PDB file of C-alpha atoms in Angstrom:
ATOM      1  CA  MET A 164      25.649 -69.826  15.235  1.00  0.00           C
ATOM      2  CA  LYS A 165      25.381 -67.970  11.951  1.00  0.00           C
ATOM      3  CA  LYS A 166      24.800 -64.725  13.850  1.00  0.00           C
ATOM      4  CA  LYS A 167      27.972 -65.275  15.890  1.00  0.00           C
ATOM      5  CA  ILE A 168      30.006 -65.902  12.726  1.00  0.00           C
ATOM      6  CA  LEU A 169      28.522 -62.790  11.105  1.00  0.00           C
ATOM      7  CA  ILE A 170      29.350 -60.698  14.194  1.00  0.00           C
ATOM      8  CA  ILE A 171      32.941 -62.024  14.209  1.00  0.00           C
ATOM      9  CA  ILE A 172      33.328 -61.188  10.518  1.00  0.00           C
ATOM     10  CA  LEU A 173      31.906 -57.688  11.023  1.00  0.00           C
ATOM     11  CA  LEU A 174      34.177 -57.076  14.000  1.00  0.00           C
ATOM     12  CA  GLY A 175      37.145 -58.232  11.932  1.00  0.00           C
ATOM     13  CA  ILE A 176      36.235 -55.852   9.102  1.00  0.00           C
ATOM     14  CA  ILE A 177      35.762 -52.942  11.509  1.00  0.00           C
ATOM     15  CA  GLY A 178      39.054 -53.732  13.267  1.00  0.00           C
ATOM     16  CA  THR A 179      40.943 -53.904   9.979  1.00  0.00           C
ATOM     17  CA  PHE A 180      39.386 -50.623   8.863  1.00  0.00           C
ATOM     18  CA  LEU A 181      40.333 -48.881  12.113  1.00  0.00           C
ATOM     19  CA  ILE A 182      43.914 -50.173  11.931  1.00  0.00           C
ATOM     20  CA  TYR A 183      44.141 -48.972   8.320  1.00  0.00           C
ATOM     21  CA  LYS A 184      42.786 -45.527   9.176  1.00  0.00           C
ATOM     22  CA  THR A 185      45.154 -45.185  12.117  1.00  0.00           C
ATOM     23  CA  SER A 186      48.195 -46.196  10.080  1.00  0.00           C
ATOM     24  CA  GLN A 187      47.181 -43.854   7.243  1.00  0.00           C
ATOM     25  CA  LYS A 188      46.747 -40.998   9.702  1.00  0.00           C
ATOM     26  CA  ASP A 189      50.297 -41.505  10.984  1.00  0.00           C
ATOM     27  CA  LYS A 190      51.826 -41.369   7.501  1.00  0.00           C
ATOM     28  CA  ILE A 191      53.255 -38.071   6.313  1.00  0.00           C
ATOM     29  CA  TYR A 192      54.109 -36.037   3.258  1.00  0.00           C
ATOM     30  CA  PHE A 193      57.820 -35.204   3.211  1.00  0.00           C
ATOM     31  CA  LEU A 194      58.978 -32.226   1.126  1.00  0.00           C
ATOM     32  CA  SER A 195      62.561 -31.263   0.308  1.00  0.00           C
ATOM     33  CA  LEU A 196      63.385 -27.774  -0.978  1.00  0.00           C
ATOM     34  CA  GLY A 197      66.655 -26.236  -2.061  1.00  0.00           C
ATOM     35  CA  ASP A 198      69.565 -26.189  -4.485  1.00  0.00           C
ATOM     36  CA  GLY A 199      72.330 -28.663  -5.364  1.00  0.00           C
ATOM     37  CA  LEU A 200      72.912 -29.477  -1.708  1.00  0.00           C
ATOM     38  CA  ALA A 201      69.287 -30.617  -1.341  1.00  0.00           C
ATOM     39  CA  SER A 202      69.193 -32.477  -4.668  1.00  0.00           C
ATOM     40  CA  GLY A 203      72.425 -34.363  -3.973  1.00  0.00           C
ATOM     41  CA  MET A 204      74.414 -32.825  -6.813  1.00  0.00           C
ATOM     42  CA  THR A 205      77.811 -34.522  -7.103  1.00  0.00           C
ATOM     43  CA  ALA A 206      81.248 -33.633  -8.410  1.00  0.00           C
ATOM     44  CA  TYR A 207      80.228 -35.408 -11.634  1.00  0.00           C
ATOM     45  CA  HIS A 208      77.362 -32.960 -12.196  1.00  0.00           C
ATOM     46  CA  ILE A 209      74.614 -35.521 -11.651  1.00  0.00           C
ATOM     47  CA  ASP A 210      72.232 -35.888  -8.733  1.00  0.00           C
ATOM     48  CA  GLY A 211      73.283 -38.558  -6.264  1.00  0.00           C
ATOM     49  CA  TYR A 212      71.957 -40.056  -3.047  1.00  0.00           C
ATOM     50  CA  ASN A 213      71.383 -37.238  -0.587  1.00  0.00           C
ATOM     51  CA  TYR A 214      70.344 -36.593   3.019  1.00  0.00           C
ATOM     52  CA  ASN A 215      66.694 -36.328   1.986  1.00  0.00           C
ATOM     53  CA  ASP A 216      66.830 -39.792   0.419  1.00  0.00           C
ATOM     54  CA  TYR A 217      68.208 -41.204   3.681  1.00  0.00           C
ATOM     55  CA  ILE A 218      65.367 -39.561   5.607  1.00  0.00           C
ATOM     56  CA  ARG A 219      62.889 -41.012   3.088  1.00  0.00           C
ATOM     57  CA  ASP A 220      64.391 -44.479   3.567  1.00  0.00           C
ATOM     58  CA  ASP A 221      64.176 -44.148   7.348  1.00  0.00           C
ATOM     59  CA  LEU A 222      60.514 -43.141   7.202  1.00  0.00           C
ATOM     60  CA  SER A 223      59.734 -45.903   4.709  1.00  0.00           C
ATOM     61  CA  LYS A 224      61.218 -48.576   6.969  1.00  0.00           C
ATOM     62  CA  LYS A 225      58.957 -47.333   9.752  1.00  0.00           C
ATOM     63  CA  GLU A 226      56.005 -47.193   7.325  1.00  0.00           C
ATOM     64  CA  LYS A 227      55.576 -43.527   8.149  1.00  0.00           C
ATOM     65  CA  ILE A 228      55.753 -41.952   4.702  1.00  0.00           C
ATOM     66  CA  GLU A 229      52.844 -41.207   2.396  1.00  0.00           C
ATOM     67  CA  GLU A 230      54.694 -39.203  -0.248  1.00  0.00           C
ATOM     68  CA  TYR A 231      58.267 -37.987  -0.774  1.00  0.00           C
ATOM     69  CA  ILE A 232      58.264 -34.772  -2.829  1.00  0.00           C
ATOM     70  CA  HIS A 233      61.749 -33.827  -4.029  1.00  0.00           C
ATOM     71  CA  GLU A 234      61.055 -32.265  -7.417  1.00  0.00           C
ATOM     72  CA  PHE A 235      61.309 -28.725  -6.044  1.00  0.00           C
ATOM     73  CA  ALA A 236      64.981 -29.191  -5.091  1.00  0.00           C
ATOM     74  CA  ARG A 237      67.372 -28.636  -7.983  1.00  0.00           C
ATOM     75  CA  SER A 238      70.944 -27.602  -8.649  1.00  0.00           C
ATOM     76  CA  ASP A 239      71.733 -23.860  -8.954  1.00  0.00           C
ATOM     77  CA  GLN A 240      68.297 -22.819  -7.713  1.00  0.00           C
ATOM     78  CA  THR A 241      68.527 -19.414  -6.058  1.00  0.00           C
ATOM     79  CA  VAL A 242      66.452 -18.190  -3.144  1.00  0.00           C
ATOM     80  CA  GLU A 243      64.748 -15.713  -5.460  1.00  0.00           C
ATOM     81  CA  ASN A 244      63.915 -18.531  -7.914  1.00  0.00           C
ATOM     82  CA  LEU A 245      62.260 -20.546  -5.162  1.00  0.00           C
ATOM     83  CA  ILE A 246      60.265 -17.526  -3.980  1.00  0.00           C
ATOM     84  CA  THR A 247      58.988 -16.979  -7.525  1.00  0.00           C
ATOM     85  CA  CYS A 248      58.158 -20.677  -7.789  1.00  0.00           C
ATOM     86  CA  ILE A 249      56.006 -20.488  -4.640  1.00  0.00           C
ATOM     87  CA  GLU A 250      54.362 -17.158  -5.462  1.00  0.00           C
ATOM     88  CA  ASN A 251      53.406 -18.390  -8.949  1.00  0.00           C
ATOM     89  CA  ASN A 252      52.338 -21.767  -7.498  1.00  0.00           C
ATOM     90  CA  TYR A 253      54.540 -23.743  -9.871  1.00  0.00           C
ATOM     91  CA  LYS A 254      53.267 -27.209 -10.743  1.00  0.00           C
ATOM     92  CA  MET A 255      55.389 -30.287 -11.372  1.00  0.00           C
ATOM     93  CA  GLU A 256      53.640 -32.405 -13.987  1.00  0.00           C
ATOM     94  CA  GLU A 257      55.463 -35.542 -12.796  1.00  0.00           C
ATOM     95  CA  ILE A 258      53.638 -35.464  -9.473  1.00  0.00           C
ATOM     96  CA  ASN A 259      50.509 -33.523 -10.476  1.00  0.00           C
ATOM     97  CA  LEU A 260      50.944 -31.273  -7.470  1.00  0.00           C
ATOM     98  CA  THR A 261      51.604 -27.554  -7.116  1.00  0.00           C
ATOM     99  CA  ILE A 262      54.265 -26.317  -4.737  1.00  0.00           C
ATOM    100  CA  GLN A 263      51.689 -24.543  -2.571  1.00  0.00           C
ATOM    101  CA  GLN A 264      49.752 -27.808  -2.261  1.00  0.00           C
ATOM    102  CA  ALA A 265      52.964 -29.626  -1.369  1.00  0.00           C
ATOM    103  CA  LEU A 266      53.783 -27.023   1.288  1.00  0.00           C
ATOM    104  CA  ALA A 267      50.307 -27.227   2.796  1.00  0.00           C
ATOM    105  CA  LYS A 268      50.189 -31.049   2.887  1.00  0.00           C
ATOM    106  CA  SER A 269      53.695 -31.741   4.217  1.00  0.00           C
ATOM    107  CA  LYS A 270      54.299 -32.504   7.889  1.00  0.00           C
ATOM    108  CA  LEU A 271      58.071 -32.579   7.377  1.00  0.00           C
ATOM    109  CA  ILE A 272      60.091 -30.123   5.279  1.00  0.00           C
ATOM    110  CA  THR A 273      63.836 -29.716   4.797  1.00  0.00           C
ATOM    111  CA  ILE A 274      65.359 -26.569   3.297  1.00  0.00           C
ATOM    112  CA  GLY A 275      68.917 -26.466   2.008  1.00  0.00           C
ATOM    113  CA  ILE A 276      69.482 -23.435  -0.184  1.00  0.00           C
ATOM    114  CA  GLY A 277      71.951 -20.606  -0.651  1.00  0.00           C
ATOM    115  CA  LEU A 278      75.190 -22.533  -1.059  1.00  0.00           C
ATOM    116  CA  ASP A 279      75.101 -22.639  -4.864  1.00  0.00           C
ATOM    117  CA  GLU A 280      74.399 -18.958  -5.418  1.00  0.00           C
ATOM    118  CA  LEU A 281      76.821 -17.717  -2.747  1.00  0.00           C
ATOM    119  CA  ALA A 282      79.593 -19.997  -4.010  1.00  0.00           C
ATOM    120  CA  ALA A 283      78.996 -18.830  -7.593  1.00  0.00           C
ATOM    121  CA  SER A 284      79.071 -15.182  -6.506  1.00  0.00           C
ATOM    122  CA  SER A 285      82.373 -15.726  -4.693  1.00  0.00           C
ATOM    123  CA  LEU A 286      84.002 -16.695  -8.014  1.00  0.00           C
ATOM    124  CA  LYS A 287      83.119 -13.302  -9.477  1.00  0.00           C
ATOM    125  CA  GLN A 288      83.920 -11.090  -6.516  1.00  0.00           C
ATOM    126  CA  ILE A 289      84.340 -10.967  -2.772  1.00  0.00           C
ATOM    127  CA  ILE A 290      80.930 -11.266  -1.122  1.00  0.00           C
ATOM    128  CA  THR A 291      80.011  -7.698  -0.203  1.00  0.00           C
ATOM    129  CA  THR A 292      77.803  -6.448   2.618  1.00  0.00           C
ATOM    130  CA  PRO A 293      75.050  -5.307   0.192  1.00  0.00           C
ATOM    131  CA  GLU A 294      75.088  -8.732  -1.447  1.00  0.00           C
ATOM    132  CA  LYS A 295      74.776 -10.474   1.918  1.00  0.00           C
ATOM    133  CA  ASN A 296      71.961  -8.111   2.873  1.00  0.00           C
ATOM    134  CA  ASP A 297      70.115  -9.002  -0.343  1.00  0.00           C
ATOM    135  CA  TYR A 298      70.519 -12.687   0.515  1.00  0.00           C
ATOM    136  CA  TYR A 299      69.242 -12.081   4.059  1.00  0.00           C
ATOM    137  CA  LYS A 300      66.255 -10.188   2.695  1.00  0.00           C
ATOM    138  CA  ASP A 301      65.424 -12.979   0.223  1.00  0.00           C
ATOM    139  CA  MET A 302      65.836 -15.717   2.837  1.00  0.00           C
ATOM    140  CA  THR A 303      63.603 -13.870   5.300  1.00  0.00           C
ATOM    141  CA  LYS A 304      60.925 -13.528   2.631  1.00  0.00           C
ATOM    142  CA  LEU A 305      61.255 -17.194   1.636  1.00  0.00           C
ATOM    143  CA  ILE A 306      60.950 -18.515   5.189  1.00  0.00           C
ATOM    144  CA  LYS A 307      57.947 -16.318   6.000  1.00  0.00           C
ATOM    145  CA  LEU A 308      56.325 -17.410   2.736  1.00  0.00           C
ATOM    146  CA  ILE A 309      56.846 -21.088   3.543  1.00  0.00           C
ATOM    147  CA  ARG A 310      55.513 -20.594   7.067  1.00  0.00           C
ATOM    148  CA  SER A 311      52.365 -18.958   5.654  1.00  0.00           C
ATOM    149  CA  PHE A 312      51.493 -22.341   4.119  1.00  0.00           C
ATOM    150  CA  ASN A 313      52.848 -24.699   6.753  1.00  0.00           C
ATOM    151  CA  ASP A 314      53.102 -24.751  10.548  1.00  0.00           C
ATOM    152  CA  GLY A 315      54.704 -28.203  10.784  1.00  0.00           C
ATOM    153  CA  LYS A 316      58.224 -29.411  11.442  1.00  0.00           C
ATOM    154  CA  ILE A 317      60.793 -27.674   9.230  1.00  0.00           C
ATOM    155  CA  TYR A 318      64.575 -28.137   9.203  1.00  0.00           C
ATOM    156  CA  LEU A 319      66.718 -25.298   7.859  1.00  0.00           C
ATOM    157  CA  LEU A 320      70.300 -26.147   6.906  1.00  0.00           C
ATOM    158  CA  GLY A 321      73.211 -23.775   7.214  1.00  0.00           C
ATOM    159  CA  ILE A 322      76.054 -23.589   4.686  1.00  0.00           C
ATOM    160  CA  TYR A 323      79.746 -24.487   4.616  1.00  0.00           C
ATOM    161  CA  LYS A 324      82.785 -22.942   2.958  1.00  0.00           C
ATOM    162  CA  ALA A 325      82.838 -23.226  -0.833  1.00  0.00           C
ATOM    163  CA  TYR A 326      85.125 -21.683  -3.440  1.00  0.00           C
ATOM    164  CA  ASN A 327      86.185 -18.194  -2.311  1.00  0.00           C
ATOM    165  CA  LEU A 328      83.727 -17.707   0.533  1.00  0.00           C
ATOM    166  CA  GLU A 329      85.538 -16.325   3.579  1.00  0.00           C
ATOM    167  CA  ASP A 330      85.351 -17.958   7.009  1.00  0.00           C
ATOM    168  CA  ASP A 331      83.970 -14.756   8.533  1.00  0.00           C
ATOM    169  CA  ASP A 332      81.218 -14.631   5.916  1.00  0.00           C
ATOM    170  CA  ILE A 333      80.289 -18.271   6.581  1.00  0.00           C
ATOM    171  CA  SER A 334      80.027 -17.583  10.321  1.00  0.00           C
ATOM    172  CA  GLU A 335      77.944 -14.439   9.791  1.00  0.00           C
ATOM    173  CA  ILE A 336      75.587 -16.083   7.295  1.00  0.00           C
ATOM    174  CA  ASN A 337      75.086 -19.150   9.475  1.00  0.00           C
ATOM    175  CA  GLN A 338      74.384 -16.999  12.523  1.00  0.00           C
ATOM    176  CA  PHE A 339      71.712 -15.202  10.502  1.00  0.00           C
ATOM    177  CA  LEU A 340      70.190 -18.516   9.354  1.00  0.00           C
ATOM    178  CA  LYS A 341      70.170 -19.855  12.915  1.00  0.00           C
ATOM    179  CA  GLU A 342      68.378 -16.743  14.220  1.00  0.00           C
ATOM    180  CA  LEU A 343      65.955 -16.872  11.278  1.00  0.00           C
ATOM    181  CA  ALA A 344      65.141 -20.498  12.073  1.00  0.00           C
ATOM    182  CA  VAL A 345      64.550 -19.768  15.762  1.00  0.00           C
ATOM    183  CA  ALA A 346      62.364 -16.743  14.979  1.00  0.00           C
ATOM    184  CA  ASN A 347      60.162 -18.886  12.735  1.00  0.00           C
ATOM    185  CA  LYS A 348      60.060 -21.961  14.993  1.00  0.00           C
ATOM    186  CA  MET A 349      62.211 -24.038  12.673  1.00  0.00           C
ATOM    187  CA  ILE A 350      65.068 -26.389  13.531  1.00  0.00           C
ATOM    188  CA  TYR A 351      68.506 -25.180  12.446  1.00  0.00           C
ATOM    189  CA  ILE A 352      71.078 -27.750  11.298  1.00  0.00           C
ATOM    190  CA  ASP A 353      74.705 -26.605  11.480  1.00  0.00           C
ATOM    191  CA  ILE A 354      76.874 -28.171   8.753  1.00  0.00           C
ATOM    192  CA  ALA A 355      79.735 -25.656   8.577  1.00  0.00           C
ATOM    193  CA  ASP A 356      82.302 -28.144   9.913  1.00  0.00           C
ATOM    194  CA  LEU A 357      81.680 -30.685   7.113  1.00  0.00           C
ATOM    195  CA  ILE A 358      84.207 -28.874   4.937  1.00  0.00           C
ATOM    196  CA  ASN A 359      86.955 -29.944   7.363  1.00  0.00           C
ATOM    197  CA  ASN A 360      86.509 -33.655   6.650  1.00  0.00           C
ATOM    198  CA  PRO A 361      88.062 -34.732   3.309  1.00  0.00           C
ATOM    199  CA  GLU A 362      86.189 -38.051   3.516  1.00  0.00           C
ATOM    200  CA  TYR A 363      82.978 -36.166   2.699  1.00  0.00           C
ATOM    201  CA  PHE A 364      84.209 -34.975  -0.710  1.00  0.00           C
ATOM    202  CA  LEU A 365      85.260 -36.765  -3.895  1.00  0.00           C
ATOM    203  CA  ASN A 366      87.839 -34.194  -4.965  1.00  0.00           C
ATOM    204  CA  ASN A 367      89.119 -30.675  -4.293  1.00  0.00           C
ATOM    205  CA  ASN A 368      87.527 -29.220  -7.447  1.00  0.00           C
ATOM    206  CA  SER A 369      83.952 -29.548  -6.217  1.00  0.00           C
ATOM    207  CA  TYR A 370      82.291 -28.442  -2.990  1.00  0.00           C
ATOM    208  CA  TYR A 371      79.502 -30.985  -3.374  1.00  0.00           C
ATOM    209  CA  LEU A 372      79.340 -33.750  -0.770  1.00  0.00           C
ATOM    210  CA  ASN A 373      79.610 -37.466  -1.385  1.00  0.00           C
ATOM    211  CA  TYR A 374      77.242 -40.006   0.164  1.00  0.00           C
ATOM    212  CA  LYS A 375      79.203 -40.001   3.451  1.00  0.00           C
ATOM    213  CA  GLY A 376      78.671 -36.253   3.824  1.00  0.00           C
ATOM    214  CA  HIS A 377      74.961 -36.641   3.144  1.00  0.00           C
ATOM    215  CA  GLN A 378      74.742 -39.482   5.648  1.00  0.00           C
ATOM    216  CA  GLU A 379      76.247 -37.142   8.245  1.00  0.00           C
ATOM    217  CA  ILE A 380      73.626 -34.455   7.519  1.00  0.00           C
ATOM    218  CA  TYR A 381      70.899 -37.107   7.756  1.00  0.00           C
ATOM    219  CA  GLN A 382      72.244 -38.188  11.152  1.00  0.00           C
ATOM    220  CA  ARG A 383      72.227 -34.596  12.399  1.00  0.00           C
ATOM    221  CA  ILE A 384      68.631 -34.101  11.316  1.00  0.00           C
ATOM    222  CA  ILE A 385      67.532 -37.381  12.901  1.00  0.00           C
ATOM    223  CA  ALA A 386      69.317 -36.417  16.129  1.00  0.00           C
ATOM    224  CA  LYS A 387      67.136 -33.323  16.317  1.00  0.00           C
TER     225      LYS A 387
END
């Protein structure tokens, strides 16, 4: 009798352990990279709820998330800044993790960058061909660098019209980003049309989205 009870207990322990290991194996590291679009910068110059937070919430409800790493997404970050951050293996003390470690561990990555620097440049001058070529060169380097650390699922966001950016420039830049994503086996998310919906913005003085706009981006990523 005692042997039977002992066997039942052991089987229960083994079963619990196997369930735990399986559930842990299914959980993922989720990394968000980018500028103010990725950090949820608002018209009030503070970070708000963004599309990455909605993805985090979705994964949490399904008990699929191990870690949500968002410290490498910040307002006004340029593509060149992010490249330097990766090459120098920048470490965030808050999470005790370097960016290269975060890239290597993550099974899901979102990238939303370029909008801040292009919008800022458009206030100084019309975006020129050499300036666009520099951006294309930097983005190509960034994506290849990220792919050298990670072969998982990566979503690359396009951009929408902000400040004095021309419609033709938006179309050209987004076409480049789409082709770059395809070439590197990433998933491109088109968001150019968001600018046409006033419900996604708090006022006309800021190109940053409100929570409704970020919900829409989240829905587009989930749909993919």
